[in-house]
mmCIF file of C-alpha atoms and ligand atoms in Angstrom:
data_model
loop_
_atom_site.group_PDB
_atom_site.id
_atom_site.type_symbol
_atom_site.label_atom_id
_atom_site.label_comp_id
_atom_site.label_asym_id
_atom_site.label_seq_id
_atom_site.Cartn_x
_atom_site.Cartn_y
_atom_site.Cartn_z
ATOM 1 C CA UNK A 1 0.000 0.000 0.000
ATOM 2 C CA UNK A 2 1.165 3.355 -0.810
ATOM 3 C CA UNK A 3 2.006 5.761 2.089
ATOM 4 C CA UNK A 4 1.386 9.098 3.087
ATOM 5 C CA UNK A 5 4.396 11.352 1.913
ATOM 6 C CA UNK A 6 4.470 15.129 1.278
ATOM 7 C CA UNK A 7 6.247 15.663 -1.963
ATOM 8 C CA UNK A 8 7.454 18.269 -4.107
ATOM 9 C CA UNK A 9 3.986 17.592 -6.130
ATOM 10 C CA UNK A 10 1.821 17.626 -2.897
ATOM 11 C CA UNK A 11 4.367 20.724 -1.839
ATOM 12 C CA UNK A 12 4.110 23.065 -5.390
ATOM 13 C CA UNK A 13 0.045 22.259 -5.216
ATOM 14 C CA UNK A 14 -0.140 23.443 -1.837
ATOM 15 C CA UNK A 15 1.849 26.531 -2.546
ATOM 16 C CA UNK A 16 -1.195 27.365 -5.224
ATOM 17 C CA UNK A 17 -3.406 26.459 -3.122
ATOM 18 C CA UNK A 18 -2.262 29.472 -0.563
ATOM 19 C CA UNK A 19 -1.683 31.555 -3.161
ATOM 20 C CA UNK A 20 -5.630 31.058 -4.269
ATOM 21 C CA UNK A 21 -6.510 31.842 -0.721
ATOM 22 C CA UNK A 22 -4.467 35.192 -0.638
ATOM 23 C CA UNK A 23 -6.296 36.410 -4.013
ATOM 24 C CA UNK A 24 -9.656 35.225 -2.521
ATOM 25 C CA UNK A 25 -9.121 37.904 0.350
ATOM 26 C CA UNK A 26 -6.874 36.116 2.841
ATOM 27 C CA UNK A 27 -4.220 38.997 4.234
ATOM 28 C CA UNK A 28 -2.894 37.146 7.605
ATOM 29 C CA UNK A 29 0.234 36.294 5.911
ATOM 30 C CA UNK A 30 0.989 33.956 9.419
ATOM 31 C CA UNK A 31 -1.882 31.766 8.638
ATOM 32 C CA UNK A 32 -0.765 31.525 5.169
ATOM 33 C CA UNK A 33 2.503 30.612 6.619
ATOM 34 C CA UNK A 34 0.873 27.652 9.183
ATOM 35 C CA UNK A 35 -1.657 26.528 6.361
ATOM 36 C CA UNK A 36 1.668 26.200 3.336
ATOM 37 C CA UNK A 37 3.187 24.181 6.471
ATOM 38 C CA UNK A 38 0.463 21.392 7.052
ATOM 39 C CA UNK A 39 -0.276 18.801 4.474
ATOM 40 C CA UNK A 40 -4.321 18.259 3.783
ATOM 41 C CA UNK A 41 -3.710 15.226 1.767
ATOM 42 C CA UNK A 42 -2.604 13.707 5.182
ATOM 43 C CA UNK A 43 -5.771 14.209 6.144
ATOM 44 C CA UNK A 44 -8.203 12.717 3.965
ATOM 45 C CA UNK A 45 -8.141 9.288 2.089
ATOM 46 C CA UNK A 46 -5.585 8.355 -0.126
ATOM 47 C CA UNK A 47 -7.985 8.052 -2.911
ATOM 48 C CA UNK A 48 -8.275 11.932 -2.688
ATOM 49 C CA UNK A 49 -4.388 12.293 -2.789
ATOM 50 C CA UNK A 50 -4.846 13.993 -6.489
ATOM 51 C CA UNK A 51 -7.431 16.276 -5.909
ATOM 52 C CA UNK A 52 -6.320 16.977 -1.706
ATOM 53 C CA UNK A 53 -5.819 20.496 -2.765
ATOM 54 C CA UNK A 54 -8.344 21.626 -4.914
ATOM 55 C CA UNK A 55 -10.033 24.230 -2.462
ATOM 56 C CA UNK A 56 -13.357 22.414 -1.906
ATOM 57 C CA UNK A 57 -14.427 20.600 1.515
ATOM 58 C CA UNK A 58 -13.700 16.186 0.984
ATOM 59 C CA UNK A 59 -16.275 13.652 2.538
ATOM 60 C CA UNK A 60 -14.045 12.024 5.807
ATOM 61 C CA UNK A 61 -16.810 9.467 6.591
ATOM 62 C CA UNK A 62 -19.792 9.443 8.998
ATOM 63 C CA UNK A 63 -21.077 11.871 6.449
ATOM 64 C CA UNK A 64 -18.902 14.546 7.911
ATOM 65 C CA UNK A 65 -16.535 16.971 5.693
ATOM 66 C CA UNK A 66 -13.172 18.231 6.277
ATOM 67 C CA UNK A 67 -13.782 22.077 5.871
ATOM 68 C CA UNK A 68 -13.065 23.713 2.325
ATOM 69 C CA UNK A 69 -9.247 25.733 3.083
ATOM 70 C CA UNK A 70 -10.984 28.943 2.506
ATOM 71 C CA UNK A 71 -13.703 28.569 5.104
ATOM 72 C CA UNK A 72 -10.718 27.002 7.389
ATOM 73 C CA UNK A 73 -8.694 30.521 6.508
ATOM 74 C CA UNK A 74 -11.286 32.490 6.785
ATOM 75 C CA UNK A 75 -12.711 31.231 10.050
ATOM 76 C CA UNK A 76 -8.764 31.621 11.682
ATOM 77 C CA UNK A 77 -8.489 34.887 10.329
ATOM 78 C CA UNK A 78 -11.346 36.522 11.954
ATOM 79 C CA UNK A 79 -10.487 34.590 15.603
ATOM 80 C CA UNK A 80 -7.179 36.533 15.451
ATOM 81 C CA UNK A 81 -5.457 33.741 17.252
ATOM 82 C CA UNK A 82 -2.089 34.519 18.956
ATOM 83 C CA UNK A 83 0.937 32.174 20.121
ATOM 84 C CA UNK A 84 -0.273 30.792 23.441
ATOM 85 C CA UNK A 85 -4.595 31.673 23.059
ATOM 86 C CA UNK A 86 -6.248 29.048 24.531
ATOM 87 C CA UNK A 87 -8.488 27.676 21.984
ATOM 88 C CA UNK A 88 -11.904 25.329 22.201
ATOM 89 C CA UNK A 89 -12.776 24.001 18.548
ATOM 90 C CA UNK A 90 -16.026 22.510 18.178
ATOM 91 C CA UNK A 91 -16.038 19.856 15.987
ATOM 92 C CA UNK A 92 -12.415 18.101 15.244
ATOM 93 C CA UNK A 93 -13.473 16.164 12.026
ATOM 94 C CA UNK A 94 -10.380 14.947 10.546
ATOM 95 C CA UNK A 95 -8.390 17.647 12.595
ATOM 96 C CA UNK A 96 -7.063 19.283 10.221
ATOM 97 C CA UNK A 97 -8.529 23.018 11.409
ATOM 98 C CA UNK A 98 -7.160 21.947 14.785
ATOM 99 C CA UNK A 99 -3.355 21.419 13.418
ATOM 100 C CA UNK A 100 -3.885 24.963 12.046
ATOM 101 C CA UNK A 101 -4.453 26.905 15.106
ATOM 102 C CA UNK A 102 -1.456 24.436 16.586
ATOM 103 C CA UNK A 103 0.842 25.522 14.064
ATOM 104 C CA UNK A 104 -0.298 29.314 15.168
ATOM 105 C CA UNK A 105 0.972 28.567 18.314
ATOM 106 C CA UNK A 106 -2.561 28.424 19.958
ATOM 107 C CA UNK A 107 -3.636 26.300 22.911
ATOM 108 C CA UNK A 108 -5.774 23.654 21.314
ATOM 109 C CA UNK A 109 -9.135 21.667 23.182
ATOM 110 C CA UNK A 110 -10.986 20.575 20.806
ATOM 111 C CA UNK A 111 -14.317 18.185 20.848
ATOM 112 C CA UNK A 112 -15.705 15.580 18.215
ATOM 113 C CA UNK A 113 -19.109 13.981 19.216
ATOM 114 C CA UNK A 114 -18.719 11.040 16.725
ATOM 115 C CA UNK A 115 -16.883 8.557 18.333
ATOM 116 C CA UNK A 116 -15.323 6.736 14.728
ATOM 117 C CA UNK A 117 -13.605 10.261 14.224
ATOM 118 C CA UNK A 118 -12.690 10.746 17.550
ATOM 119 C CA UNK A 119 -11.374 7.366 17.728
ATOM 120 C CA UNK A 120 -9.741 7.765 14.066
ATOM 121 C CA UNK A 121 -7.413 10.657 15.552
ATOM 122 C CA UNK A 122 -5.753 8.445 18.036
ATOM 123 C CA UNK A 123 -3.782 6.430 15.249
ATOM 124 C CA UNK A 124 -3.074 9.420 13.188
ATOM 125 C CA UNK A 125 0.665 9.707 13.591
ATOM 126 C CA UNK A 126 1.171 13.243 11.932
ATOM 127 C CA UNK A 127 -1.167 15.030 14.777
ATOM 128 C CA UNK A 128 1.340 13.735 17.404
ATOM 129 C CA UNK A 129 3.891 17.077 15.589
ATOM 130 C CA UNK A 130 1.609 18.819 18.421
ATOM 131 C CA UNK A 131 1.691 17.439 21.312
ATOM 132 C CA UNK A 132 0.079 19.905 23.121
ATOM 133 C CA UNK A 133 -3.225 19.033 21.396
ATOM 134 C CA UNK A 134 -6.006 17.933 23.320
ATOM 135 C CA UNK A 135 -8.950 15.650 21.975
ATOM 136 C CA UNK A 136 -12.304 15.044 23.356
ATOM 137 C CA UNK A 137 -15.211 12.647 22.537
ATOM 138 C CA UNK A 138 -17.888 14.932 23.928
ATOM 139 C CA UNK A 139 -20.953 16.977 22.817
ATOM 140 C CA UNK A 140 -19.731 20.850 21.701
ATOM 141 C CA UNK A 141 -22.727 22.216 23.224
ATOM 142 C CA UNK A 142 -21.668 21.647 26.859
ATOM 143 C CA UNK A 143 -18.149 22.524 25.922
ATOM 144 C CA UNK A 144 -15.484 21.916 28.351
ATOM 145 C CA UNK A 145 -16.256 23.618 31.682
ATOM 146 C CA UNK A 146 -13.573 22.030 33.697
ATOM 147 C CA UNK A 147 -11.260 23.762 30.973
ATOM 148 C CA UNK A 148 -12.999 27.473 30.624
ATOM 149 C CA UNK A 149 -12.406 30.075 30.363
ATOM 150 C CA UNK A 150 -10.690 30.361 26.371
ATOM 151 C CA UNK A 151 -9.702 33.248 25.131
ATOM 152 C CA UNK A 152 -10.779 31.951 21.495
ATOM 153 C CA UNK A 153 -13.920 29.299 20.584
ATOM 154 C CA UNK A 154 -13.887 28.531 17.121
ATOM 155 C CA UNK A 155 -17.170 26.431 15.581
ATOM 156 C CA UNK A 156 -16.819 24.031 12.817
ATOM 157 C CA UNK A 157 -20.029 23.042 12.172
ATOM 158 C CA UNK A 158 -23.724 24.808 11.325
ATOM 159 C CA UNK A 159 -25.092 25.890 15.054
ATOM 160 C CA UNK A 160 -28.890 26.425 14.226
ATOM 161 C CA UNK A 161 -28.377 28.904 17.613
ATOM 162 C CA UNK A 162 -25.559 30.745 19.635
ATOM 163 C CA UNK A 163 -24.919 27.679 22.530
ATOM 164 C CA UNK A 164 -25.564 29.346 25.847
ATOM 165 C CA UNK A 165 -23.017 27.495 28.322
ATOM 166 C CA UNK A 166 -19.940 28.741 25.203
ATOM 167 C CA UNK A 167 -20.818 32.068 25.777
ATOM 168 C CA UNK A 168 -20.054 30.944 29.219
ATOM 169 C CA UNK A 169 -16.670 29.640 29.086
ATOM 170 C CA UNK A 170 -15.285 32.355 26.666
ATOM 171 C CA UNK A 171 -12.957 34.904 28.806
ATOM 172 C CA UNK A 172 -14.044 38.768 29.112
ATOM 173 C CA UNK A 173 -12.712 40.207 25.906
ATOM 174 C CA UNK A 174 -12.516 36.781 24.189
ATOM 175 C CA UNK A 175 -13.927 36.233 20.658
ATOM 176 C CA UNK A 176 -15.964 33.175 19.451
ATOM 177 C CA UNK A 177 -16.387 32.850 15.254
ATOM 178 C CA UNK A 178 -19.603 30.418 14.709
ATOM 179 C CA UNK A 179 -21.772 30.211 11.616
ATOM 180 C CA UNK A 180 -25.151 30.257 12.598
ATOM 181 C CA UNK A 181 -28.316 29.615 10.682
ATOM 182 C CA UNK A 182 -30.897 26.600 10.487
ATOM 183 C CA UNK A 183 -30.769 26.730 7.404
ATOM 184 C CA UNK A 184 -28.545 25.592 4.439
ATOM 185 C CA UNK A 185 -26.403 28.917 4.812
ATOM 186 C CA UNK A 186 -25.127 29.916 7.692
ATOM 187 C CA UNK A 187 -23.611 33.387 8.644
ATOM 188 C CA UNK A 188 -20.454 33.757 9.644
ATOM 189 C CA UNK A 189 -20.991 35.678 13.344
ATOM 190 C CA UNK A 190 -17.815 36.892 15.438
ATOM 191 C CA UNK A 191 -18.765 37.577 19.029
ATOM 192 C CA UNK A 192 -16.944 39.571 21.495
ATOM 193 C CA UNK A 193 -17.599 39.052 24.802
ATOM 194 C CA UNK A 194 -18.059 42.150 27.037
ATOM 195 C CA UNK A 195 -16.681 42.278 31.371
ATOM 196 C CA UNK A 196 -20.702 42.449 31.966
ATOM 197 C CA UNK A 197 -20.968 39.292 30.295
ATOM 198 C CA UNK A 198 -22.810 39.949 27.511
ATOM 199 C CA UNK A 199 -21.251 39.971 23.879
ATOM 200 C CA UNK A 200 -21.290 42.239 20.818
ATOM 201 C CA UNK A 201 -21.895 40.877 17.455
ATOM 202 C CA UNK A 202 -20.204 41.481 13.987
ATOM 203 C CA UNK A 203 -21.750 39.799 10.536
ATOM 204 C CA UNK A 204 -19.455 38.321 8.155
ATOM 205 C CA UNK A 205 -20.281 36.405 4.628
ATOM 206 C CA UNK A 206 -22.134 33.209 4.738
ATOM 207 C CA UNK A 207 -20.926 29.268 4.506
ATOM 208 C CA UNK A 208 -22.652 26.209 3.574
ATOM 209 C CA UNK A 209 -21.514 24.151 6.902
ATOM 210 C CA UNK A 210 -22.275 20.406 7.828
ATOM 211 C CA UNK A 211 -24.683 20.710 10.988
ATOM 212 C CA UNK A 212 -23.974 21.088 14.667
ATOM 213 C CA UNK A 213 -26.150 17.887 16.323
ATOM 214 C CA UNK A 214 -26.758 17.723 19.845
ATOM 215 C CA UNK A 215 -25.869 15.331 21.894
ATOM 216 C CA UNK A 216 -22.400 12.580 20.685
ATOM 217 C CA UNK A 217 -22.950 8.845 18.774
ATOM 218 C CA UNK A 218 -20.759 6.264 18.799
ATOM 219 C CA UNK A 219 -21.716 4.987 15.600
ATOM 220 C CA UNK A 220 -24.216 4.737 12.943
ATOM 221 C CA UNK A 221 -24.608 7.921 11.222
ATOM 222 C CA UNK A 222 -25.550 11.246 12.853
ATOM 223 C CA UNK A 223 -28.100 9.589 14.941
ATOM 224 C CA UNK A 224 -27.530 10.112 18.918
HETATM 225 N N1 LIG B 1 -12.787 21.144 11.550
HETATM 226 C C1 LIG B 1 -13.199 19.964 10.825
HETATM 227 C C2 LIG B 1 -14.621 20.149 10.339
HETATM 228 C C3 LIG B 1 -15.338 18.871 10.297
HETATM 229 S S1 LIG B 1 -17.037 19.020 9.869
HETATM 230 C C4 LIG B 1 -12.304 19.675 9.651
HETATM 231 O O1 LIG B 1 -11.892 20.612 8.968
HETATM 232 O O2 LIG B 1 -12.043 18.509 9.387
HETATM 233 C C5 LIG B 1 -17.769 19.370 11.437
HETATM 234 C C6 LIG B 1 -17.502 18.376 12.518
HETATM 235 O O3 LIG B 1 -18.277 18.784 13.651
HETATM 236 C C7 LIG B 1 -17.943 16.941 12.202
HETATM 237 O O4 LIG B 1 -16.868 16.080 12.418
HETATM 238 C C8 LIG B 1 -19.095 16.677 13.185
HETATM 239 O O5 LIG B 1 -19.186 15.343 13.625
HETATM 240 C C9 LIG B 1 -18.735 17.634 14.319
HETATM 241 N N2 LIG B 1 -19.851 18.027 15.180
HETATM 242 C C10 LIG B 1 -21.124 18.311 14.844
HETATM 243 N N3 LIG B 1 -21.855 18.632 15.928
HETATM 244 C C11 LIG B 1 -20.994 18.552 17.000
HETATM 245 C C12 LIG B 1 -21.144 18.737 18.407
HETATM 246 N N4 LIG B 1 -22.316 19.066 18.961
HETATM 247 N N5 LIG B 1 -20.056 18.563 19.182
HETATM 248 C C13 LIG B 1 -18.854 18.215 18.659
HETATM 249 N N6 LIG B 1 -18.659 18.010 17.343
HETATM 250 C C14 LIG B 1 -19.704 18.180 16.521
#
């Protein structure tokens, strides 16, 4: 069987790839930096090797995605993450958004609430690069209160509502970047949370996002 390698093909596609992202809008020249410095084809089948960096989202099984790069870029750029921000991501998938903010020097926690994904993750060799990483099998809408407060919350998935008990654990003058609709497009909110507590609200463009379920499976589907 052929193995995963990253090579000057994978390398020069990925280069494109960034460059695509910076004409599409993308300034943070950092994330451009951590995203030319992780391979995606790691991170999806081998099948998809060819096509790993076309900039479209790839089915990872469990009918879950891994996000499209731009949405991934675009997501990062508006959390404004910073070496040493502790970070909750909701919705790990095939962790590939997660190595990102690792590679930014971020604090990761992140949460999966399907348990083949979750349980995928723990033989993936190339997320052991960051150590520092740490995985949950959990359900994003309770977070992680024995972890909170973050100074970032990034969503990966379509939250038909803003969860309560996120707002929560996000620090005074944190941000949290979730798209939010019940619908098939979501828009991309960043909230700012204020010392009273409550949070402001800025409105971004809007993303076609697989959906946030409540509750976590350990198997079939996206049933509970
Ligand atoms: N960041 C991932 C995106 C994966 S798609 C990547 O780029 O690969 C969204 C992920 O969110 C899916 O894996 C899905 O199972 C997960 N998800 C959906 N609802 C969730 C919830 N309530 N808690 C945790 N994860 C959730």
């Amino acid at each position: 069987m052929r193995k995963y390698e990253d090579e000057y093909r994978h390398k020069g596609l990925r280069k494109k790839l960034i460059d695509s992202l910076r004409a599409k809008g993308i300034t943070d020249e950092r994330l451009l930096d951590a995203m030319n410095n992780i391979p995606r084809h790691f991170f999806m089948d081998l099948a998809l090797d060819r096509i790993a960096y076309e900039d479209r989202a790839f089915p990872i099984g469990e009918g879950q995605t891994i996000s499209q790069p731009y949405t991934v870029a675009y997501q990062t750029q508006l959390l404004e993450v910073k070496p040493f921000d502790k970070v909750l991501e909701i919705g790990t998938g095939s962790a590939y958004q997660t190595c990102v903010l690792a590679q930014l020097g971020a604090q990761v926690f992140t949460i999966e609430r399907q348990k083949k994904l979750f349980d995928r993750n723990k033989s993936f060799e190339y997320i052991k690069k960051y150590p520092a990483v740490k995985y949950f099998y959990g359900d994003g809408y309770e977070g992680l209160p024995t972890f909170a407060p973050f100074d970032k919350i990034l969503i990966t998935a379509a939250a038909p509502y803003i969860p309560p008990a996120l707002i929560e654990q996000l620090k005074p003058g944190g941000k949290m970047v979730i798209p939010v609709d019940e619908n098939e497009t979501q828009r991309m909110l960043r909230l700012t949370k204020k010392p009273d507590g409550s949070y402001s609200e800025e409105k971004f463009d809007s993303f076609s996002f697989v959906k946030m379920l409540e509750g976590k499976t350990n198997g079939n589907g996206n049933g509970k």
